Structures are given as C-alpha cells and as structure tokens.
Coordinates of C-alpha atoms and ligand atoms in Angstrom, one line a residue:
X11 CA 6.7 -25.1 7.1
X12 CA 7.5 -25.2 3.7
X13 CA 8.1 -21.7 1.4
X14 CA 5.8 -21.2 -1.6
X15 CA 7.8 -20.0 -4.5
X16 CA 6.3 -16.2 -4.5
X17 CA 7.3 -16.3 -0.5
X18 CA 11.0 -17.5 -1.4
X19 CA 10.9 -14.9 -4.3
X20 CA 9.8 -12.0 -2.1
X21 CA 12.2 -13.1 0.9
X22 CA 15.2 -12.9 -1.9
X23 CA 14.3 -9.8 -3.3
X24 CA 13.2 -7.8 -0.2
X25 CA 15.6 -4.9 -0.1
X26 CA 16.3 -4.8 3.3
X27 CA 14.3 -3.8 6.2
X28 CA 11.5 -5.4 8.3
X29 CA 10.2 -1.8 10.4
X30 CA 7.1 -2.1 11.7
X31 CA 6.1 -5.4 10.6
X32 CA 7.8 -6.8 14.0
X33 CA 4.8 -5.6 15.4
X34 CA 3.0 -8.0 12.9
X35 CA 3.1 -11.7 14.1
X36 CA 2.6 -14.7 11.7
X37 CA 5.4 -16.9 10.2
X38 CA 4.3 -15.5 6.3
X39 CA 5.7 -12.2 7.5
X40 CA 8.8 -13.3 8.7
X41 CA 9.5 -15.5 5.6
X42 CA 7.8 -12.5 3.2
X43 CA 9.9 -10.0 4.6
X44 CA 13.2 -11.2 5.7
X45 CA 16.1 -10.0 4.4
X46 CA 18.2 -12.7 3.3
X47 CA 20.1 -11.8 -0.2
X48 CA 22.0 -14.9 -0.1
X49 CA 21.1 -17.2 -3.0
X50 CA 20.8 -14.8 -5.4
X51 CA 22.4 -15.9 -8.5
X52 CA 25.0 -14.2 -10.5
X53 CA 24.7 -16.5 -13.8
X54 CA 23.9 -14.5 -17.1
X55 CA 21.9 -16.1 -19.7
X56 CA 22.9 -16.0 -23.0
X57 CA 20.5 -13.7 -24.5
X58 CA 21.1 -14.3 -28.1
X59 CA 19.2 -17.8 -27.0
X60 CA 16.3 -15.9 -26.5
X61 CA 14.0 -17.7 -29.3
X62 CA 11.1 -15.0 -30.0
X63 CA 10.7 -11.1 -28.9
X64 CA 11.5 -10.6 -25.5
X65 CA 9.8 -6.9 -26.0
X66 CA 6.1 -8.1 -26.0
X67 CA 5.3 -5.6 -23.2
X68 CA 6.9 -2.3 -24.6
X69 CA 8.8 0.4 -23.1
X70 CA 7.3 3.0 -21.1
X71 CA 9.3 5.9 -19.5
X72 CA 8.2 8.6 -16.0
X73 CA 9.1 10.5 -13.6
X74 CA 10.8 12.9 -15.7
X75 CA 13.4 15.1 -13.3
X76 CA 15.2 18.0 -15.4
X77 CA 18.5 15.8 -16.1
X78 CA 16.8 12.8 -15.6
X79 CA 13.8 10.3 -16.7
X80 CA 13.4 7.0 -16.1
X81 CA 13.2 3.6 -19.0
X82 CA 11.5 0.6 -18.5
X83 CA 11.0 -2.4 -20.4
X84 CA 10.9 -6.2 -19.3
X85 CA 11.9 -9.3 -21.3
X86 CA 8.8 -11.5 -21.8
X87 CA 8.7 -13.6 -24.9
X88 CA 6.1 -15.7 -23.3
X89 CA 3.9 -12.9 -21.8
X90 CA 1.5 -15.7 -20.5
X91 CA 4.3 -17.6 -18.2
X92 CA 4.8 -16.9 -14.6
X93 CA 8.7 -16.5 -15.5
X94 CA 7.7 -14.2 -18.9
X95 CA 9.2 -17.4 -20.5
X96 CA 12.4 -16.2 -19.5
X97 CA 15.7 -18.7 -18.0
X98 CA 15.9 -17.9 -13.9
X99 CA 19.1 -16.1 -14.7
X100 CA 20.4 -12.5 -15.0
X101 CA 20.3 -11.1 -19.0
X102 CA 22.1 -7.8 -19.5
X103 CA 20.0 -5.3 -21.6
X104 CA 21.7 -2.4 -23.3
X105 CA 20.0 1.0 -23.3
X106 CA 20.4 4.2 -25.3
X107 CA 18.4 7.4 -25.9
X108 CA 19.0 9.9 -28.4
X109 CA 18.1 13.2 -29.7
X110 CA 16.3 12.1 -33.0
X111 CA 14.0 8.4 -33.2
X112 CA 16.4 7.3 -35.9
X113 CA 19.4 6.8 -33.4
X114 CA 22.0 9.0 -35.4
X115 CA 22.8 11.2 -31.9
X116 CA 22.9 8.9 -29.3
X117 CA 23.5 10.7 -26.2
X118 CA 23.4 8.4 -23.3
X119 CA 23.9 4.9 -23.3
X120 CA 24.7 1.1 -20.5
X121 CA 24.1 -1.7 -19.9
X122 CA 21.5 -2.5 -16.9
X123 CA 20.9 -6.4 -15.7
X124 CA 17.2 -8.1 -15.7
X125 CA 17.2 -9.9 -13.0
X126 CA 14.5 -13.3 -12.8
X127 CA 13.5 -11.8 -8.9
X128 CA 12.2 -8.8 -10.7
X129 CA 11.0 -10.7 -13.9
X130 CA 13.7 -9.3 -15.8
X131 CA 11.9 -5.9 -15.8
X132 CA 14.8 -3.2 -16.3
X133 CA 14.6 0.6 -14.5
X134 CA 17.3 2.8 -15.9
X135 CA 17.4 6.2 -14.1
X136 CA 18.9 7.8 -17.5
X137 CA 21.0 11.0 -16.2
X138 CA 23.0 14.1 -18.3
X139 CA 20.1 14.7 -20.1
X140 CA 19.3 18.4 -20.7
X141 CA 16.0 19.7 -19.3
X142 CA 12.7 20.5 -21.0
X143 CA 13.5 18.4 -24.5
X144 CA 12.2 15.7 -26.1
X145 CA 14.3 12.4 -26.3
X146 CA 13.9 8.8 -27.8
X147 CA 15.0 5.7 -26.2
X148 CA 15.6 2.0 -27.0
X149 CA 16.7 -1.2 -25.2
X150 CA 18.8 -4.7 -26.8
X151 CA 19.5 -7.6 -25.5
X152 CA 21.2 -10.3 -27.7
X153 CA 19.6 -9.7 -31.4
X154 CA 16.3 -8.2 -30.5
X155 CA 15.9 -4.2 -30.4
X156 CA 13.2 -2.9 -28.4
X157 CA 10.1 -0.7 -30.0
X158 CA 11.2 3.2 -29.9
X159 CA 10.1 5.1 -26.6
X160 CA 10.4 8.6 -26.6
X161 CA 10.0 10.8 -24.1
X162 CA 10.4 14.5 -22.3
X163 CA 12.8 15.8 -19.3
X164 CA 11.3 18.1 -17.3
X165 CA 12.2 21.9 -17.4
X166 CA 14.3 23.7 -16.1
X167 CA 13.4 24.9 -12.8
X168 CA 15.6 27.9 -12.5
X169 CA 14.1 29.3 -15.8
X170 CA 10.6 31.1 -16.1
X171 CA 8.7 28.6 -17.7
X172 CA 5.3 30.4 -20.0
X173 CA 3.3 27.1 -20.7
X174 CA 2.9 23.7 -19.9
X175 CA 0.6 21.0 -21.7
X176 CA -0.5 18.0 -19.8
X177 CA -2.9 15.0 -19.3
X178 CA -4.8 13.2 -16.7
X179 CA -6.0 9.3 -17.0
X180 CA -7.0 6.4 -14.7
X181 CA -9.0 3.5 -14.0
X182 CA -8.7 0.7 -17.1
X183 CA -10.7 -2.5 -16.1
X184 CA -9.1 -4.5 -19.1
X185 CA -12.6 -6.5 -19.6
X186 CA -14.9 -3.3 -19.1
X187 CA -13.7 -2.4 -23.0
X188 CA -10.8 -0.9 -25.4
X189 CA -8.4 1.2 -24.3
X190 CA -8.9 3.4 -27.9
X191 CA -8.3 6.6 -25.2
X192 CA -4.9 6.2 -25.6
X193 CA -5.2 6.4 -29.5
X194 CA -6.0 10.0 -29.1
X195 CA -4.2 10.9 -25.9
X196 CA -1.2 10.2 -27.5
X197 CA -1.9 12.6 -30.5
X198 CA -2.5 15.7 -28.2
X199 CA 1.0 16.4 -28.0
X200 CA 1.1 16.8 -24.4
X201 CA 4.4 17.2 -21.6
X202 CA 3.7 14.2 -19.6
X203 CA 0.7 12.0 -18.2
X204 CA -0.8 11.8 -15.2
X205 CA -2.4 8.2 -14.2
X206 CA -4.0 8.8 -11.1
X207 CA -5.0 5.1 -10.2
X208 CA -7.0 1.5 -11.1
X209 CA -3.5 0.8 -13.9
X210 CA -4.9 -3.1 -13.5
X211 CA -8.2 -4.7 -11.7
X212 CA -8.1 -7.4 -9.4
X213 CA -11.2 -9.0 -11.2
X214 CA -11.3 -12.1 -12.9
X215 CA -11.5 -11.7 -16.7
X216 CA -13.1 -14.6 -18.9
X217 CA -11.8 -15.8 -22.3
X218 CA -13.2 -13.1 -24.6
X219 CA -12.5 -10.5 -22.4
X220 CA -15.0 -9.4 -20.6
X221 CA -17.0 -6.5 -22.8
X222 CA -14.1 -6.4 -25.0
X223 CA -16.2 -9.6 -26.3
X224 CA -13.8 -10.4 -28.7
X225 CA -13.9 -13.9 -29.3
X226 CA -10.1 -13.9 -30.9
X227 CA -8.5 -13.1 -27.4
X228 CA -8.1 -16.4 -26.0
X229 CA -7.2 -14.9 -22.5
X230 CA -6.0 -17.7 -20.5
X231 CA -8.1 -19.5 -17.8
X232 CA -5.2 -18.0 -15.3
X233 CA -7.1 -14.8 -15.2
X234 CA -10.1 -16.4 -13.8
X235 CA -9.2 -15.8 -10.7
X236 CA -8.2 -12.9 -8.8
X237 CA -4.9 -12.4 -7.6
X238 CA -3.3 -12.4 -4.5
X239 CA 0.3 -13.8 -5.4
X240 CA 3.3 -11.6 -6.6
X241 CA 3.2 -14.1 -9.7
X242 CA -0.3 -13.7 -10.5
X243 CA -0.4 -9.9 -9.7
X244 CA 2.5 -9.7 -12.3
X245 CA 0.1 -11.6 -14.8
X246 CA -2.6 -9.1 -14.8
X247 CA 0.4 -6.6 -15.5
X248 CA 1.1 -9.0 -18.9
X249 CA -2.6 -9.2 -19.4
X250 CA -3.5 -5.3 -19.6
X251 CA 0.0 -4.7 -21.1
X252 CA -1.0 -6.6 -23.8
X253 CA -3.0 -4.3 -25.3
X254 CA -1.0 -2.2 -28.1
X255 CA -2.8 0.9 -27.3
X256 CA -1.5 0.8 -23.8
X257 CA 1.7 0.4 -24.9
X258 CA 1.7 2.7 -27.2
X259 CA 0.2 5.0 -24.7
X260 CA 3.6 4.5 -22.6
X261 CA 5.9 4.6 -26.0
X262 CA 4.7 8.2 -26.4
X263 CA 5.0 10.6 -23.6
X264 CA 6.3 10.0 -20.0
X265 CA 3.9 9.1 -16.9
X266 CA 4.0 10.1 -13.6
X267 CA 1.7 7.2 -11.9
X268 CA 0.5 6.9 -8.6
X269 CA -2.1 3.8 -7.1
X270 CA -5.6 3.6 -6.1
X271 CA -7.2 0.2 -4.8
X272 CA -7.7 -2.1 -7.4
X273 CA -3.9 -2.8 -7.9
X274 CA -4.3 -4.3 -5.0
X275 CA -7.8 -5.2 -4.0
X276 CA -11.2 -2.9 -3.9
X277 CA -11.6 -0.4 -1.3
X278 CA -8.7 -1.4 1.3
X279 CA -7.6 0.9 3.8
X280 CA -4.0 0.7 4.9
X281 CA -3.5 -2.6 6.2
X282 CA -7.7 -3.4 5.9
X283 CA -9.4 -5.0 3.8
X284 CA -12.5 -6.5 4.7
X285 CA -12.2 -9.7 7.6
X286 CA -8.8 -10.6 6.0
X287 CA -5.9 -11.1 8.8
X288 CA -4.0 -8.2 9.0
X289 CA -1.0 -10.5 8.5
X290 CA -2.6 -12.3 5.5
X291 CA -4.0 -8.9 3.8
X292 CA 0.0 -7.2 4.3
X293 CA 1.2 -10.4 2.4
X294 CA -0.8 -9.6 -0.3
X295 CA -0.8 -6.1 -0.5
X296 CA 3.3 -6.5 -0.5
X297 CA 2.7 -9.0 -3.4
X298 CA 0.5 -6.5 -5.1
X299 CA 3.0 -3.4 -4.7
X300 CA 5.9 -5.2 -5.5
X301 CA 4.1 -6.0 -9.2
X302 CA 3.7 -2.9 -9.7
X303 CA 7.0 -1.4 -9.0
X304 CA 8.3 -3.7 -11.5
X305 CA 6.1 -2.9 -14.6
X306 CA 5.9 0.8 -14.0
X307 CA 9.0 3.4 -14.7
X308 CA 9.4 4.1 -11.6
X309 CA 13.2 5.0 -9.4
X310 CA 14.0 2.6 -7.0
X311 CA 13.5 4.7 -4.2
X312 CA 10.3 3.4 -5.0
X313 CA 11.1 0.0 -4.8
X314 CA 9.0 -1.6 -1.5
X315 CA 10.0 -3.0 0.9
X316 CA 7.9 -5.7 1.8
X317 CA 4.8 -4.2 1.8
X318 CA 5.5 -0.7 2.5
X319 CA 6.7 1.5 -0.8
X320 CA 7.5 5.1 -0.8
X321 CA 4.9 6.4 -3.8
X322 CA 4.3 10.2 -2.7
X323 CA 6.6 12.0 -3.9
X324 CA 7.3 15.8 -6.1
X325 CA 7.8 17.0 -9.1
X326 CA 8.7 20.5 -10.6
X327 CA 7.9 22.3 -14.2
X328 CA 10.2 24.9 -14.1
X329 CA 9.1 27.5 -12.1
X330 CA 5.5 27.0 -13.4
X331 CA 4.2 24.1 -11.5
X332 CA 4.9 22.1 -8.5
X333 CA 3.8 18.6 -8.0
X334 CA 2.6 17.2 -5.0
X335 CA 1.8 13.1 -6.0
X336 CA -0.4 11.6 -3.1
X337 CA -0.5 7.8 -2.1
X338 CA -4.1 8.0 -0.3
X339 CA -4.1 4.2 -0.1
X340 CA -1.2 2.7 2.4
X341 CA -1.6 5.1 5.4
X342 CA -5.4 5.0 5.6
X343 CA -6.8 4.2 8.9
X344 CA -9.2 4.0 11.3
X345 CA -8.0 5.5 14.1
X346 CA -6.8 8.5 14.0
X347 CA -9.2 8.6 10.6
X348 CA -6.5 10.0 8.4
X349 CA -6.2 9.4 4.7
X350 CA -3.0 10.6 3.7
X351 CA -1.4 9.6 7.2
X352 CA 0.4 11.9 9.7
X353 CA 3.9 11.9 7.7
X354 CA 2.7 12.4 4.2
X355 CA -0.1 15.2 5.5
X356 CA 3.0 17.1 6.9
X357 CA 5.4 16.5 3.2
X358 CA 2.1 17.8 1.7
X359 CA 2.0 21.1 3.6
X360 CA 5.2 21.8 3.9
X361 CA 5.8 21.5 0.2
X362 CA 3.2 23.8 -0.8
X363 CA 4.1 26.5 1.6
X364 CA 8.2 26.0 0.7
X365 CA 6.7 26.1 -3.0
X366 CA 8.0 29.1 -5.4
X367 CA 6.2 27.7 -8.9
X368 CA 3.2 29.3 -10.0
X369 CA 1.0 26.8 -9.1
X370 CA 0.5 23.9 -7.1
X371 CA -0.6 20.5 -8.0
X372 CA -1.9 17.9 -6.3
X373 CA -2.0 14.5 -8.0
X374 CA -4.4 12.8 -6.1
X375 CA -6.6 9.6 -6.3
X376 CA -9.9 9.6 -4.8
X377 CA -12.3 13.3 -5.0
X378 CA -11.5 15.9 -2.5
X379 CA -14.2 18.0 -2.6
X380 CA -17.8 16.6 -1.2
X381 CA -20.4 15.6 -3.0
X382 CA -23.6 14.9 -1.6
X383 CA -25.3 11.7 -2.6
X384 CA -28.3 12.6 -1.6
X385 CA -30.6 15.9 -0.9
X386 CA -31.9 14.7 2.8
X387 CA -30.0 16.6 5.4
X388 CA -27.7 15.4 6.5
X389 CA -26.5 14.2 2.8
X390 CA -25.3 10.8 1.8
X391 CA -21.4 11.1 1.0
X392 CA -19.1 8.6 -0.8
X393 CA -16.9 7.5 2.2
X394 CA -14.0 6.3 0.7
X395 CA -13.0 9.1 -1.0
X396 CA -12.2 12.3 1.1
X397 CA -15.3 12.7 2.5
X398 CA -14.8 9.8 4.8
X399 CA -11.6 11.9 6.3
X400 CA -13.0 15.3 6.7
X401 CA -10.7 15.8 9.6
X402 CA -7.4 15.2 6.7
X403 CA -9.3 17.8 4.2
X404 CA -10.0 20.5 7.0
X405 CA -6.0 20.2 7.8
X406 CA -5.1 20.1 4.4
X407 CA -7.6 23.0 3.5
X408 CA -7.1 24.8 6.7
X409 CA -3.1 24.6 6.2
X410 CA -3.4 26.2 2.6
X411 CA -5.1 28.9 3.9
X412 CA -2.5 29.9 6.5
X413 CA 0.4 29.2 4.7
X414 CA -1.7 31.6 1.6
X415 CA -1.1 28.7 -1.0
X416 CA -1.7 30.3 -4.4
X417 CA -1.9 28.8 -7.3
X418 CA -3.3 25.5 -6.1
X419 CA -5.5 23.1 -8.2
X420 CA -6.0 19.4 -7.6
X421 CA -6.5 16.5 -10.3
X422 CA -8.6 13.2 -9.5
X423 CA -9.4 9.6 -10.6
X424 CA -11.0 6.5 -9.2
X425 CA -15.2 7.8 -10.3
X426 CA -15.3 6.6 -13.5
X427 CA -16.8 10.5 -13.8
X428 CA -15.5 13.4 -14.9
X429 CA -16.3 16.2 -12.5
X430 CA -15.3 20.1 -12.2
X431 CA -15.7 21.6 -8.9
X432 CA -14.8 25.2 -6.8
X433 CA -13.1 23.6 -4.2
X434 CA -15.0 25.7 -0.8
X435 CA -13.0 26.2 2.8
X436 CA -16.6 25.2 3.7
X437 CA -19.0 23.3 1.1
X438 CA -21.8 24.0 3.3
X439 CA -21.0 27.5 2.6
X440 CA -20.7 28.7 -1.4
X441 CA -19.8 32.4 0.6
X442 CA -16.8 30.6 1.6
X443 CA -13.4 31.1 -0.2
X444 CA -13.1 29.2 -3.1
X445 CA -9.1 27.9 -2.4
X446 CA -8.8 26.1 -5.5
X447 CA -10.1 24.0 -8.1
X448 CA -10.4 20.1 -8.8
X449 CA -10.6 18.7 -12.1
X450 CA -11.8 14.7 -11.7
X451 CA -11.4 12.6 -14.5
X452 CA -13.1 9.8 -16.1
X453 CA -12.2 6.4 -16.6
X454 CA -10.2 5.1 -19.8
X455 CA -12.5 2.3 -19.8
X456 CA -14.1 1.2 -16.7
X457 CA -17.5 1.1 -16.2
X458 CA -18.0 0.4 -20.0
X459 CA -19.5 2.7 -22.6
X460 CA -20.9 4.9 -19.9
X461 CA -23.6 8.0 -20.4
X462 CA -23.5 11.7 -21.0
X463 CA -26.0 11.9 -17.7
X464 CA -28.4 9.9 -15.4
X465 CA -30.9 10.5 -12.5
X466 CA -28.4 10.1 -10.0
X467 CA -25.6 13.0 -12.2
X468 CA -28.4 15.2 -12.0
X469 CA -29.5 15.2 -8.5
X470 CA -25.3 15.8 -7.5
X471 CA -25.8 18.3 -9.9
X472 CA -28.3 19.8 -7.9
X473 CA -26.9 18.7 -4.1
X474 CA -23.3 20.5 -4.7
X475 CA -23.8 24.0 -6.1
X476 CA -19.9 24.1 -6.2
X477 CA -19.7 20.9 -8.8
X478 CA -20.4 22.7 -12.4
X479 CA -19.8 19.7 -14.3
X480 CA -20.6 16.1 -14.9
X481 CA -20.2 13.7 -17.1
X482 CA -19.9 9.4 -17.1
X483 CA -18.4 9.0 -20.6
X484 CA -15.4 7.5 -20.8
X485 CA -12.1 9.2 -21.8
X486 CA -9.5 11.6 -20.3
X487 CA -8.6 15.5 -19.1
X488 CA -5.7 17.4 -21.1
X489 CA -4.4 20.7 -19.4
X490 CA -2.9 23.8 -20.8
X491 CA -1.1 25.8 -18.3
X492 CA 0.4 29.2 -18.4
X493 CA 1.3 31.9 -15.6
X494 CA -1.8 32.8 -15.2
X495 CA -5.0 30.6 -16.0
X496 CA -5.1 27.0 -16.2
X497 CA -7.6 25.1 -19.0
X498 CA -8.9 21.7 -18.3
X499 CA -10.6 19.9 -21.5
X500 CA -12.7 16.9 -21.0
X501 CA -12.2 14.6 -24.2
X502 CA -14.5 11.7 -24.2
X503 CA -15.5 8.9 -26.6
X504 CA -19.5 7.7 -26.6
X505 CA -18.3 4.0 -26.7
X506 CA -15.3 1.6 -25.2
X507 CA -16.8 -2.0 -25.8
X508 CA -16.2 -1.6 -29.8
X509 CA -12.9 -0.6 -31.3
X510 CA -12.2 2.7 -33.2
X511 CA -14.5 5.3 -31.1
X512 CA -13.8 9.3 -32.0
X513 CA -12.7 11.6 -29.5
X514 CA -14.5 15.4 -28.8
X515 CA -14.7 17.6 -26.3
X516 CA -17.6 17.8 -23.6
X517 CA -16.5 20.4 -21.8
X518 CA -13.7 23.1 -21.2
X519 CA -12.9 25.3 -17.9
X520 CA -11.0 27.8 -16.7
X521 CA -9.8 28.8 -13.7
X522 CA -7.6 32.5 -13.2
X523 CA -4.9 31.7 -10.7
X524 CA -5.4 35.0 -9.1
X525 CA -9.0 34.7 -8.6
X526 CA -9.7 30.6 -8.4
X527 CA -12.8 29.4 -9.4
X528 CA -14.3 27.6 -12.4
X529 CA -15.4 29.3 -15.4
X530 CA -17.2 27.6 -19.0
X531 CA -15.1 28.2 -21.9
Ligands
FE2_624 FE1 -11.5 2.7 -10.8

C-alpha cells in the first residue's frame, strides 16, 4: 500500500513514540505513527526568494510563564496552498522582542528554523524575560518583517500579587459571522486571554462565507468539505486566520488555549466519534491535533504525538491565581464514564490541594454545573457536557471539599451562552455548600446574531435556582481579580453577521472568595 502525502508527512514528523496505539491494529496507524525521522531534509531555502508576505497569518503569542512566553508566526505567502506557498525546505526566521514597539531595547533575540513538516509555522519559547511586564515581539526572514506582537509575562509568583485583569472567549464558526469581538476585547487592556474551545469548525463554508454573506470573500471551493486530513485541517487554520480581527486579537495580548470538539469533529469522545473505526477516527483526530499545535503558541511539550497531545497543563499569577487548564476531550470514555480521565482527574486535585494562590482556576471547556433542560422529574440534561459524567464532578467536587479548596472559581465555553451559576456540592439541594462559582461564556460568533432570551433561557432559568444568569448574545467575559472578590463582566454585541457591532455590558457579578457565591453588581 501506497502512503498518501498527509500519512508520509505525519510518519516524518511524529516525535517519537507509538504507546498505546499497539493496541490499535490497521496499517494507517502504523504508517501515521511510526517514527522514522530519516528523510527529513536539511536544505534551507533562500528566503530572500520569497516573492510576496510570508506573514499573512500574523503572530500570536501564550502561555506566558514568569521568564517565559511563547512566539508564533508561520510563513504563508499563499495562505490558500496546502504548502502556505512555501518551497519544501527549511527557512530560518529571526526573532526579537523588546521592551518598547519601536525596537530601540531589544532584549532577546535567534534565529529558529520553519520547517515544511510543520508548514513552516515557528514556536519560540522566548526565555530571560522579566516577570509581570509587557513586551513586543517581531519575526524576519529574508526582507520581510513580521506585524508587531506584543505581549505580557506572567508575574512573579514569589511576590504578593493585588490584582489581575483577564478575559474569557471561545467558539468562532468563521461562516456563523464577524469576529468584531476581538475589536473590543483587545481594547480592555486585559493580562492574558482565555480561549476555552471551537478556535475552528469542522463545517464546510461556501464562497461568501456563510452568514458573513460577503460576496467579496471568494473562499475557495477547498472549504466545501470538511476536513479530515492534516493538510485540510491546516487550511481551516488559514481560513479563520484570515480574518484581521483574529489576528489582531492574537497581536494584542497572550492566550492560554485549550480545545473543545469542533477542532476536530462535533461531539467525539476520546477515541469515538460516531460509527467511525476507532483506527480511522485516531487518524483523524491525530491529523486534527497536530493542526492545531502548529497554528497555536503553544511549547512543544505540547507537540502530539500521533494522536495523543499533552494540552492540560498550569499556570500561576503570582501568588494570586492558580490555573488548572482542562483537556475534557481526548480521555472521554465510556467505560469507566470519565471525562477528564483517571490521570488528569488526579493532576487536577492534587494541584488544587498543593495550591498556595488565592484562588484557583479552572479553565475548562464544556459547563460543569447542571442544568436542567427540562422541568419533568427527572430533568432533561445536556449529556456532553459534565452532566453526562456526574461520577468525574462528584470526585472533582467531593475532592475540593476535603482537601478545603478556597478560592476556587471555574470558566466555561462550548454553549454559545453566557451563563453565571453557584456551583452546589449538591444541585438538587440550593442548602448545599456553594463551593465555587462558574462563569460560562458566550460564543465570539457562533450561532449567529443570537438573542437577549427565549422560551427555552427562561424555563433553565426557572429549572436551576443556582443559574442567576443567562444570556445568547454573542461576545466575551473580562475578569478583574483581586485578593478578595472576583468580577466577571459579560460584554456582548446585538449582532455578528454585519461588520462594526458596539460592545456593552449585560451583566456584572461578584463573588467574595471567603463567602462564594454569586452576587448582581
Ligand atoms: Fe462551539
């Protein structure tokens, strides 16, 4: 049997372990997931050939550390061709960041390689940097000069911290409408960005893209289709990084991202989705993962390996916050039901009870807290979210409670809804201890325009005492943090499928972190 090129691609760049996939049989796993390096070319292209911008996709930084952050760019004059219009050869991109956005104090500086296997993208784990201060970045190669990134270390950790200001966002179906959110998010002048999930959709999107309607896009027939190849997953990357907004959404501020579903396909489960082979679905799903490591500033211990990638991990703000980002995706499974899987359940709990920050964040995907569908008894619950694993939520709920977790507050995507619930040791209970609060986010633009309420908003409203807000528009969540209260805006826009919506406030809470539980501001 002959290789496709995405197979021969992966097999090449596929660090270097096989793990459980042994267990898997089918000759695409053994050619997706060997680990032959051999082959790979050490040739470096001239980049002063390079005949337009190679920067079409923008910079982004994340994962800021206190010494550390991470740049990304990738060279892709052609943002339309499988190889980003680039030679199959290794191009060495020079990086520097600097104290001030004109470049006078450069304080760090390399070279790193683009290599064609990663489709020239470019990770630079920038180290030496002092923590808790702002920084701008840039990347060359040959004559062309990146746009300006800046972005923000992370505090010190050994230093009281008083305040922190951040920002949730997910969900961003490209054809559902404008991604104008970003506009505003990146005026708010916040520490870092959360993206909690849905960064691209598998669906197809048509010429004038989709409800964008805008009969000027041209979006290629390519996108038609959904993907399920590394190269057209990478497309849909070039598609929704198209967008200036976006990029300039990434230009401004550093993300922390994590994954829901759709980067890979709509509600799978670990290695499930649908009747798909499990052998055929972990094919794709490696395909799908592997995309997004390389248009998303991430380290490369979150690099996959085939398709398994290390996405949960932490974070600290100075002694103010701990984060806790969850991967609720890849270790789903039927049997045990677990949602979070055994490993990352114990990481989870044995960060928060080691924790010494004020409070404790969970970035997480899908809602934790029920919500009833329904008023018959027993209710209708949305099963792919948490309340499909109540057994993972009473060990995650019953662990905070032993180990006395203070402090602890949990954001949300994948809705399209912004939410704001008490989260109760026992729902059925409001008498129960209210351990925390979860602020759920709406979409940036999926689900289109959206609606302040509906029929089915207003009977949750009435099924789940402990939800105290609900809302479909779309937008995002900014937070202000300090030692002792936390404050959760919901800033929404009353339309997506037109360009140039305003931005307001629908809501503010509070929550004191010595007496948890949501309060209107
Ligand atoms: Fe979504």
């Amino acid at each position: 049997m002959t290789n496709s090129p995405q197979e021969d691609e992966i097999r090449l760049a596929a660090p270097h372990t096989r793990r459980r996939f042994l267990t898997v049989s089918g000759a695409a796993i053994a050619l997706a997931f060997g680990t032959n390096l051999a082959g790979r070319t050490t040739a470096f292209a001239d980049a002063m050939k390079l005949k337009s911008d190679p920067f079409t996709l923008g910079v982004a930084s994340g994962d800021p550390l206190p010494t550390a952050v991470v740049l990304w760019t990738r060279l892709a004059p052609e943002i339309f061709d499988p190889m980003g219009g680039m030679p199959a050869k290794n191009v060495q991109v020079h990086w520097q960041v600097a104290t001030d956005e004109h470049f006078k104090r450069v304080v760090r500086s390399g070279t790193a390689t683009a290599a064609p296997e990663y489709r020239h993208s470019v990770h630079v784990d920038a180290g030496g940097l002092e923590p808790g201060r702002e920084y701008f970045y840039r990347f060359r190669t040959g004559n062309a000069i990146s746009p300006v990134g800046r972005t923000r270390t992370a505090p010190d950790p050994r230093k009281q911290l008083s305040k922190l200001r951040f920002g949730i966002a997910s969900c961003q179906a490209y054809p559902d409408g404008y991604y104008t959110a970003y506009q505003h998010l990146i005026e708010e002048d916040l520490d870092v960005l959360f993206f909690l999930g849905d960064y691209i959709y598998e669906n197809a999107v048509n010429t004038v893209g989709g409800d964008r309607f805008d009969t000027s896009a041209n979006v290629p027939d390519i996108f038609q289709t959904s993907p399920t190849t590394l190269d057209q997953y990478r497309l849909f990357y070039s598609l929704y990084k198209s967008d200036p907004d976006l990029r300039a959404g990434h230009a401004a501020l550093p993300w922390i991202a994590t994954w829901d579903d759709h980067e890979v396909v709509d509600n799978y489960s670990g290695q499930v989705k649908g009747t798909i082979p499990v052998e055929d679905f972990l094919v794709q799903r490696a395909n799908a993962y592997r995309a997004y490591w390389e248009h998303m500033p991430l380290r490369s211990q979150q690099m996959p390996a085939g398709p398994d990638a290390q996405l949960y991990r932490r974070f600290d703000f100075g002694d103010l916050m701990q984060v806790s980002v969850l991967d609720t995706r890849q270790y789903r499974n039927a049997s045990p039901r677990t949602i979070t899987g055994a490993a990352q359940m114990n990481w989870l709990l044995d960060g928060l009870s080691q924790s010494r920050a004020r409070w404790n964040l969970i970035a997480n995907q899908v809602m934790m807290s029920e919500i009833r569908t329904t008023l018959t008894n027993p209710p209708g619950l949305y099963t792919d979210a948490w309340d499909g694993y109540p057994e993972d939520r009473k060990r995650l709920f019953d662990g905070v409670v032993e180990r006395g977790v203070q402090g602890l507050f949990v954001v949300t995507g994948d809705t399209h809804t912004n939410y704001a619930a008490d989260m109760k040791q026992n729902f059925d209970d409001m008498n129960s201890k209210t351990l925390g609060v979860e602020f759920t986010g709406t979409s940036i633009s999926s689900g289109r325009d959206g609606y302040d309420t509906n029929p089915q908003l207003d009977l949750q409203l009435q099924a789940n005492p402990h939800i105290k807000f609900e809302n479909g528009r779309r937008g995002y969540v900014t937070f202000d943090l300090d030692r002792d209260r936390v404050r959760a805006d919901y800033r929404v826009m009353p339309y997506v499928t037109r360009r140039g919506a305003p931005i307001a406030t629908q809501a503010s809470f509070v929550s004191e972190r010595a007496e948890p539980g949501l309060k209107a501001v």
